[in-house]
CSV table of C-alpha atoms and ligand atoms in Angstrom, one decimal:
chain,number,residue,atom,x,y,z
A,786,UNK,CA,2.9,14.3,39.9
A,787,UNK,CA,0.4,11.9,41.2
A,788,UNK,CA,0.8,8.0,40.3
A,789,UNK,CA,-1.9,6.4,37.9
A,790,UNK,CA,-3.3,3.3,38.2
A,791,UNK,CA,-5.1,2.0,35.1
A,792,UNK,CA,-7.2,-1.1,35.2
A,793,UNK,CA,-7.4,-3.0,32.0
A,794,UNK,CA,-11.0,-4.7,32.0
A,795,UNK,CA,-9.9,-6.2,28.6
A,796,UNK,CA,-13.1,-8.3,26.6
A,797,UNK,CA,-14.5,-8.4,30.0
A,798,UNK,CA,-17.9,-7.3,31.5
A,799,UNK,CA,-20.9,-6.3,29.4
A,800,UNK,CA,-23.0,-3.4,30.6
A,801,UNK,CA,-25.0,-4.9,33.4
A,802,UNK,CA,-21.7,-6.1,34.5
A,803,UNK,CA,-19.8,-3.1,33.8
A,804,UNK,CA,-22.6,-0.7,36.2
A,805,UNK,CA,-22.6,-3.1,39.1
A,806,UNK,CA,-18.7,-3.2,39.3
A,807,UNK,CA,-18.6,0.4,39.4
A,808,UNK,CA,-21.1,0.9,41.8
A,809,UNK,CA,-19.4,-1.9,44.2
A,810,UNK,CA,-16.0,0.3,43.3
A,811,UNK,CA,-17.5,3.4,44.3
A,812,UNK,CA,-18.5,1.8,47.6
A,813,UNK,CA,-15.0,1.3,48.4
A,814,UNK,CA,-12.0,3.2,50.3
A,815,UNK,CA,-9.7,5.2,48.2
A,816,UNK,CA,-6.7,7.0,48.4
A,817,UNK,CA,-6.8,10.7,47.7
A,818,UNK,CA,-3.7,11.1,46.1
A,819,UNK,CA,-3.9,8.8,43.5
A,820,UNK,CA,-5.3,9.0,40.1
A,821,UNK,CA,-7.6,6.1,38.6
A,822,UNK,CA,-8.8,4.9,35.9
A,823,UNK,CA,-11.2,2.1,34.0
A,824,UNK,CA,-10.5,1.1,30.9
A,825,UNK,CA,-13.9,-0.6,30.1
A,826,UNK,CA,-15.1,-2.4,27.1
A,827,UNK,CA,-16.8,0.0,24.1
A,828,UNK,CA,-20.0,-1.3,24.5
A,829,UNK,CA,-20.0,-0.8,28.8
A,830,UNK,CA,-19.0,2.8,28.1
A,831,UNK,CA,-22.5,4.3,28.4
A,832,UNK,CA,-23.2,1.8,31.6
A,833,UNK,CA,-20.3,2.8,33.3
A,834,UNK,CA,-20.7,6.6,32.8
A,835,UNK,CA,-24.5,6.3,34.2
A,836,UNK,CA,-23.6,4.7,37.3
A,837,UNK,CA,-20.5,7.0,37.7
A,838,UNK,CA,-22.6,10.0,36.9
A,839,UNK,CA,-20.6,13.1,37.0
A,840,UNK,CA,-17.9,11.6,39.7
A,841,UNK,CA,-14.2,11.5,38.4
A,842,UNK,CA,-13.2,8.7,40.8
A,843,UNK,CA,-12.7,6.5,39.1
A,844,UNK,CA,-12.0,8.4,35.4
A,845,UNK,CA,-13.7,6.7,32.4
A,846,UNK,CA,-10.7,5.4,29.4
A,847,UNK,CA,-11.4,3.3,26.6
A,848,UNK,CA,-9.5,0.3,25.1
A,849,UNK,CA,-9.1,1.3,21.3
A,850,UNK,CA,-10.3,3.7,19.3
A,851,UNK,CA,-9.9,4.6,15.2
A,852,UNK,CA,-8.0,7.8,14.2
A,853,UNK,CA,-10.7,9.0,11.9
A,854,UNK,CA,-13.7,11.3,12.9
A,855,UNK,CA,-16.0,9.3,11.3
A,856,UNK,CA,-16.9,8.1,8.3
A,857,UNK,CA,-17.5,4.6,6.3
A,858,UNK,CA,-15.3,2.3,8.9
A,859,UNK,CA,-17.6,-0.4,9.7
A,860,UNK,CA,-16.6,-1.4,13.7
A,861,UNK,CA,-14.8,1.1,14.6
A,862,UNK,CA,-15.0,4.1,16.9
A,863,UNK,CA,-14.0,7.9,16.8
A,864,UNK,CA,-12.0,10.1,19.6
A,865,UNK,CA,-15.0,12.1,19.7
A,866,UNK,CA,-17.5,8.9,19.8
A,867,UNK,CA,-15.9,8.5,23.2
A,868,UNK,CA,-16.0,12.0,24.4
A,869,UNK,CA,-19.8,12.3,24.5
A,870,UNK,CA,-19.4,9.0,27.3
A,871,UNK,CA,-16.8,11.5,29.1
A,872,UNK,CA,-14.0,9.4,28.4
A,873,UNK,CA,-10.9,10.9,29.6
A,874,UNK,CA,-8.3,8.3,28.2
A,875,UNK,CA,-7.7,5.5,25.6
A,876,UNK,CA,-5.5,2.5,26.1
A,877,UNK,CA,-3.5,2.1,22.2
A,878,UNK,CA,-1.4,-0.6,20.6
A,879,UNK,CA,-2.0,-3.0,23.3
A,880,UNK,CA,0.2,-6.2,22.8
A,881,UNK,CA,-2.9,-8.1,22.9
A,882,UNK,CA,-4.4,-5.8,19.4
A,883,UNK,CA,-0.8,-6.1,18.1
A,884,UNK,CA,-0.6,-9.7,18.5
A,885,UNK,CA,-4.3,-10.6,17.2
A,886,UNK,CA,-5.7,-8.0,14.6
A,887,UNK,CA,-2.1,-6.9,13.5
A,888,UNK,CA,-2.2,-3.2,15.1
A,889,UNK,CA,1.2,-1.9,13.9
A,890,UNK,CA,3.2,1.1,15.5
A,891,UNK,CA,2.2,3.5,12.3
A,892,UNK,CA,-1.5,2.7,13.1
A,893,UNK,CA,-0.9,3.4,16.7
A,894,UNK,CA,0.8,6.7,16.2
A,895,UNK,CA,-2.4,7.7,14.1
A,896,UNK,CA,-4.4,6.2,16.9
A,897,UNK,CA,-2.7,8.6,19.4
A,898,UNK,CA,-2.4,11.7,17.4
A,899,UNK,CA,-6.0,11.6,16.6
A,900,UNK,CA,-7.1,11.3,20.5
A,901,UNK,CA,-4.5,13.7,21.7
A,902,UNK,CA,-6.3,16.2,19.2
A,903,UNK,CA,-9.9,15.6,20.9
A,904,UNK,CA,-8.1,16.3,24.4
A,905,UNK,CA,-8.2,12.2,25.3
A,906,UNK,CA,-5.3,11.2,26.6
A,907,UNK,CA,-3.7,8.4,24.7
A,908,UNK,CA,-2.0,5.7,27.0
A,909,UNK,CA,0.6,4.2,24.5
A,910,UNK,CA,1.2,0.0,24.7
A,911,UNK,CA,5.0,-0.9,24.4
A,912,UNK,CA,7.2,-3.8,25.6
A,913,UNK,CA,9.1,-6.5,24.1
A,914,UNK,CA,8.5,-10.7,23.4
A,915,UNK,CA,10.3,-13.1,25.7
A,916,UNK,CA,12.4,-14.3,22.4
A,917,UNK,CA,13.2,-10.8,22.0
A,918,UNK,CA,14.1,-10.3,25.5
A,919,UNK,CA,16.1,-13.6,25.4
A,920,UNK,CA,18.0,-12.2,22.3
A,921,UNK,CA,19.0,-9.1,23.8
A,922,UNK,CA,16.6,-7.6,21.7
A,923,UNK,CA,14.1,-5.5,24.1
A,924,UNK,CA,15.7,-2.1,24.3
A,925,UNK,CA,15.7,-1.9,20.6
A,926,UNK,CA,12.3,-3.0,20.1
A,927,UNK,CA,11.4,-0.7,23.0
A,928,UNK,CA,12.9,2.2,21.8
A,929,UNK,CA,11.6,1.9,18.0
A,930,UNK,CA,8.0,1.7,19.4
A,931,UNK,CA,8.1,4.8,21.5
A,932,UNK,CA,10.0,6.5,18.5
A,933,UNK,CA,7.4,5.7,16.1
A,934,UNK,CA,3.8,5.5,18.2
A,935,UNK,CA,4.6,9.6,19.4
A,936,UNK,CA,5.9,11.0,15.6
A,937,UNK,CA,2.8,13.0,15.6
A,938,UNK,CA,2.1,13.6,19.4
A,939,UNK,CA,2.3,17.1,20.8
A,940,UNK,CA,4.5,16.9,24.6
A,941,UNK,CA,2.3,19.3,26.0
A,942,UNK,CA,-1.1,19.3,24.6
A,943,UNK,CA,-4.0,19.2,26.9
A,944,UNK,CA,-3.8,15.4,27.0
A,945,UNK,CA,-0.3,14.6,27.1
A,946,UNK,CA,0.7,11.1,26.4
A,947,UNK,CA,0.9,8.5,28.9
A,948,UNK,CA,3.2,5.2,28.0
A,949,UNK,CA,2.7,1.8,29.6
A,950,UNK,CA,5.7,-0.3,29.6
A,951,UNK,CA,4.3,-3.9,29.4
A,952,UNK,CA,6.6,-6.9,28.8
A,953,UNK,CA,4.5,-9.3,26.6
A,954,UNK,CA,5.7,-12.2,28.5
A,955,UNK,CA,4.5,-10.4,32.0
A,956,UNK,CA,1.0,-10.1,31.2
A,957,UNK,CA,-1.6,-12.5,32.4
A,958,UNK,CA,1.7,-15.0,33.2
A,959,UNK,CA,1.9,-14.2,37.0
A,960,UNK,CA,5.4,-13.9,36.2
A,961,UNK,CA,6.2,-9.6,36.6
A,962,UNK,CA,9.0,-8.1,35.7
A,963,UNK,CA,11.1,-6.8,38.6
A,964,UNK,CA,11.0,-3.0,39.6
A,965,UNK,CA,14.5,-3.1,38.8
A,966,UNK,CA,14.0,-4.1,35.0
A,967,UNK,CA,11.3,-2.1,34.6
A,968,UNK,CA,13.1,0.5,35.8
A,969,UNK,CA,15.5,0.0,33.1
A,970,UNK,CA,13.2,0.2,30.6
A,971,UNK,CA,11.5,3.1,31.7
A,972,UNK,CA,14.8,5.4,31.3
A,973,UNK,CA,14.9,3.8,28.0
A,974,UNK,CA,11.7,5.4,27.1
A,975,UNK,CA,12.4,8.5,28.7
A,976,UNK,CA,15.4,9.1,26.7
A,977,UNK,CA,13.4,8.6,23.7
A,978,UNK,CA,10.9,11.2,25.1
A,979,UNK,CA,14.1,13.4,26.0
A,980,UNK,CA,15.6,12.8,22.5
A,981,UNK,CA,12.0,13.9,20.9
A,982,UNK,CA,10.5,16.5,22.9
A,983,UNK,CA,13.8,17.6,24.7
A,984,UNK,CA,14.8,17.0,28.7
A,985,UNK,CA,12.0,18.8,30.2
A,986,UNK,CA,9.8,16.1,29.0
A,987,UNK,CA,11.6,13.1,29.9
A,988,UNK,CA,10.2,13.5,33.8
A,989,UNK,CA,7.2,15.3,32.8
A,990,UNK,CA,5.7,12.4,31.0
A,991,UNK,CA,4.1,9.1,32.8
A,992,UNK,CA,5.7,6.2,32.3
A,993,UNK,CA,3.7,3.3,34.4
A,994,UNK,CA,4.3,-0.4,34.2
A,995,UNK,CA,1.8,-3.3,33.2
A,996,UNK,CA,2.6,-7.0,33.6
A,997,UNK,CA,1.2,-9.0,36.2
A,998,UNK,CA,0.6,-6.2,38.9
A,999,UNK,CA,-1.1,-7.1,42.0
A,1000,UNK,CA,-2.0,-6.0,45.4
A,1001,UNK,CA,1.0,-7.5,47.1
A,1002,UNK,CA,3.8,-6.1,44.6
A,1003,UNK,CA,2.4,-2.6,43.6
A,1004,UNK,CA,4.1,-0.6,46.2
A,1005,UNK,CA,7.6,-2.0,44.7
A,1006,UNK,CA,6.8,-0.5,41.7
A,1007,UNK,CA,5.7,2.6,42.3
A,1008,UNK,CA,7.7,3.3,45.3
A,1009,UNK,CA,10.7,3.3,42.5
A,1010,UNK,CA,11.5,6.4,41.1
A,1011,UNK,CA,11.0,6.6,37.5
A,1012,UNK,CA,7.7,4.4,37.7
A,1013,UNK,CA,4.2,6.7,37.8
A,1014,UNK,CA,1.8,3.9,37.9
A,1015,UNK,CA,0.4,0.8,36.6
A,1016,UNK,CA,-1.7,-0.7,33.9
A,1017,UNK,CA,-3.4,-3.3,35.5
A,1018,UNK,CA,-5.7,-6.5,34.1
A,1019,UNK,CA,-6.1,-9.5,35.7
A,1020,UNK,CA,-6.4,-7.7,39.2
A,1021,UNK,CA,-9.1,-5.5,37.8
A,1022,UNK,CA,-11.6,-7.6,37.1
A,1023,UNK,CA,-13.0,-7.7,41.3
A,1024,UNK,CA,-14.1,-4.4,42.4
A,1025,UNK,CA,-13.2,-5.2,46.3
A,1026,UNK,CA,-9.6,-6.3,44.9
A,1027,UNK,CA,-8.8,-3.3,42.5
A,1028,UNK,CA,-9.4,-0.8,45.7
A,1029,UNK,CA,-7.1,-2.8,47.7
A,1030,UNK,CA,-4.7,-2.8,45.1
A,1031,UNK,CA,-5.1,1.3,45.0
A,1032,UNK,CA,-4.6,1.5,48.8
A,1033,UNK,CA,-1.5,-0.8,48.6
A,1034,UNK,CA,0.2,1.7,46.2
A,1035,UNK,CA,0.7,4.4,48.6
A,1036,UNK,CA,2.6,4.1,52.1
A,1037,UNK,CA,0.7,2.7,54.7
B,1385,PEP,C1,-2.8,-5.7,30.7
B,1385,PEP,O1,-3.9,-6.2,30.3
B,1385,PEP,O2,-2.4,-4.7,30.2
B,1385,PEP,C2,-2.1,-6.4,31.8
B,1385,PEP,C3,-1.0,-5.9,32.3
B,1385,PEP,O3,-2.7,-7.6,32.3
B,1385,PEP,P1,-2.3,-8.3,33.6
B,1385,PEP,O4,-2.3,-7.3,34.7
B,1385,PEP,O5,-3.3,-9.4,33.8
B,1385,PEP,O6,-0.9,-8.9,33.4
């Protein structure tokens, strides 16, 4: 299985913004056995796909999306709305959407279920506060978010789920979690997939880890076993920086 690299553009980059970074990306050196994707803002979709045109490299993902088809849901935007840009993925139940617009883990379950139905794969959000983690807490909360975001999920539809593991107090804080405990959390979620899908499933689903990921500690993470990738923000947001970041996750 190849790793996956994610990057997380977040409220960042409007469409003029959006075309020039991918051009500058394209531009760049890449590894061949590694699979990437942007996660650009809604409204940079359609920029984005034009200067990608039909490439792959890198693989167009959203950052939300609603779980009906359509309908009277003023703001919000369908699994197959994001199909006609070619979107191949859709980051859900990001801590950032938890934390400000109250996304729960029933919404992001519907969320999933209804892009996994379109063929968009939905790359599922978990990870646990700093209290909790302090409390002893993050295994719990860990495991009752991956319980609840895959209840309707199929293991191996055409666009099985991927889940990022992202410690809340990792993101944006330049303070990652270690290989090591993410490592640990990732067999957490992999015996939930195990305990839901059975044990052929716990490998065959990506786990990948988000928190603070740059260019000089990817390798650690995804030379780990157990670890398939990483959602990446902050170190998205330069072009020139995100493909170094991509070389620096496979061996030199
Ligand atoms: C994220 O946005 O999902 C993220 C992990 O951000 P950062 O890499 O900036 O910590």
């Amino acid at each position: 299985m190849r790793n996956l690299i994610i990057a997380n553009w977040k409220m960042f980059y409007g469409p003029v913004k959006a075309g020039a970074w991918v051009r500058a990306f394209r531009r760049e050196r890449l590894p061949k056995d590694l699979e990437i994707s942007i996660a650009v803002p809604a409204v940079s979709l359609a920029a984005a796909r034009a200067s990608l045109g039909r490439a792959t490299i890198p693989a167009l993902a959203a950052q939300n999306s609603f779980w009906e088809k359509e309908g009277a849901y003023t703001g919000e935007i369908s699994p197959s709305m994001l199909l006609e840009f070619g979107v191949s993925m859709c980051i859900v139940g990001h801590s950032e959407r938890r934390t400000y617009l109250g996304e729960t883990d029933e919404m992001v379950a519907k969320k999933a279920a209804a892009l996994q139905k379109v063929g968009i794969v939905p790359v599922i959000c978990v990870g646990e506060t700093d209290v909790q983690r302090k409390k002893g807490q993050a295994k719990r909360v860990v495991k009752s978010q991956v319980t609840k975001a895959i209840a309707d999920l199929k293991p191996d539809g055409r666009a099985p789920a991927v889940i990022a593991y992202e410690p809340i107090w990792a993101i944006g804080s330049g303070k990652p979690c270690s290989a090591v405990e993410a490592k640990e959390m990732h067999d957490v979620i992999r015996d939930v997939l195990e305990k839901a899908w059975g044990g052929r499933y716990r490998d065959e689903i990506r786990v990948i880890y988000g928190g603070s990921v740059t260019d000089r500690n990817i390798y650690e993470y995804v030379s780990t076993n157990g670890i398939d990738g990483a959602l990446v923000g902050g170190a998205s947001l330069d072009p020139r920086q995100f493909a170094l970041l991509c070389r620096a996750s496979t061996p030199a």
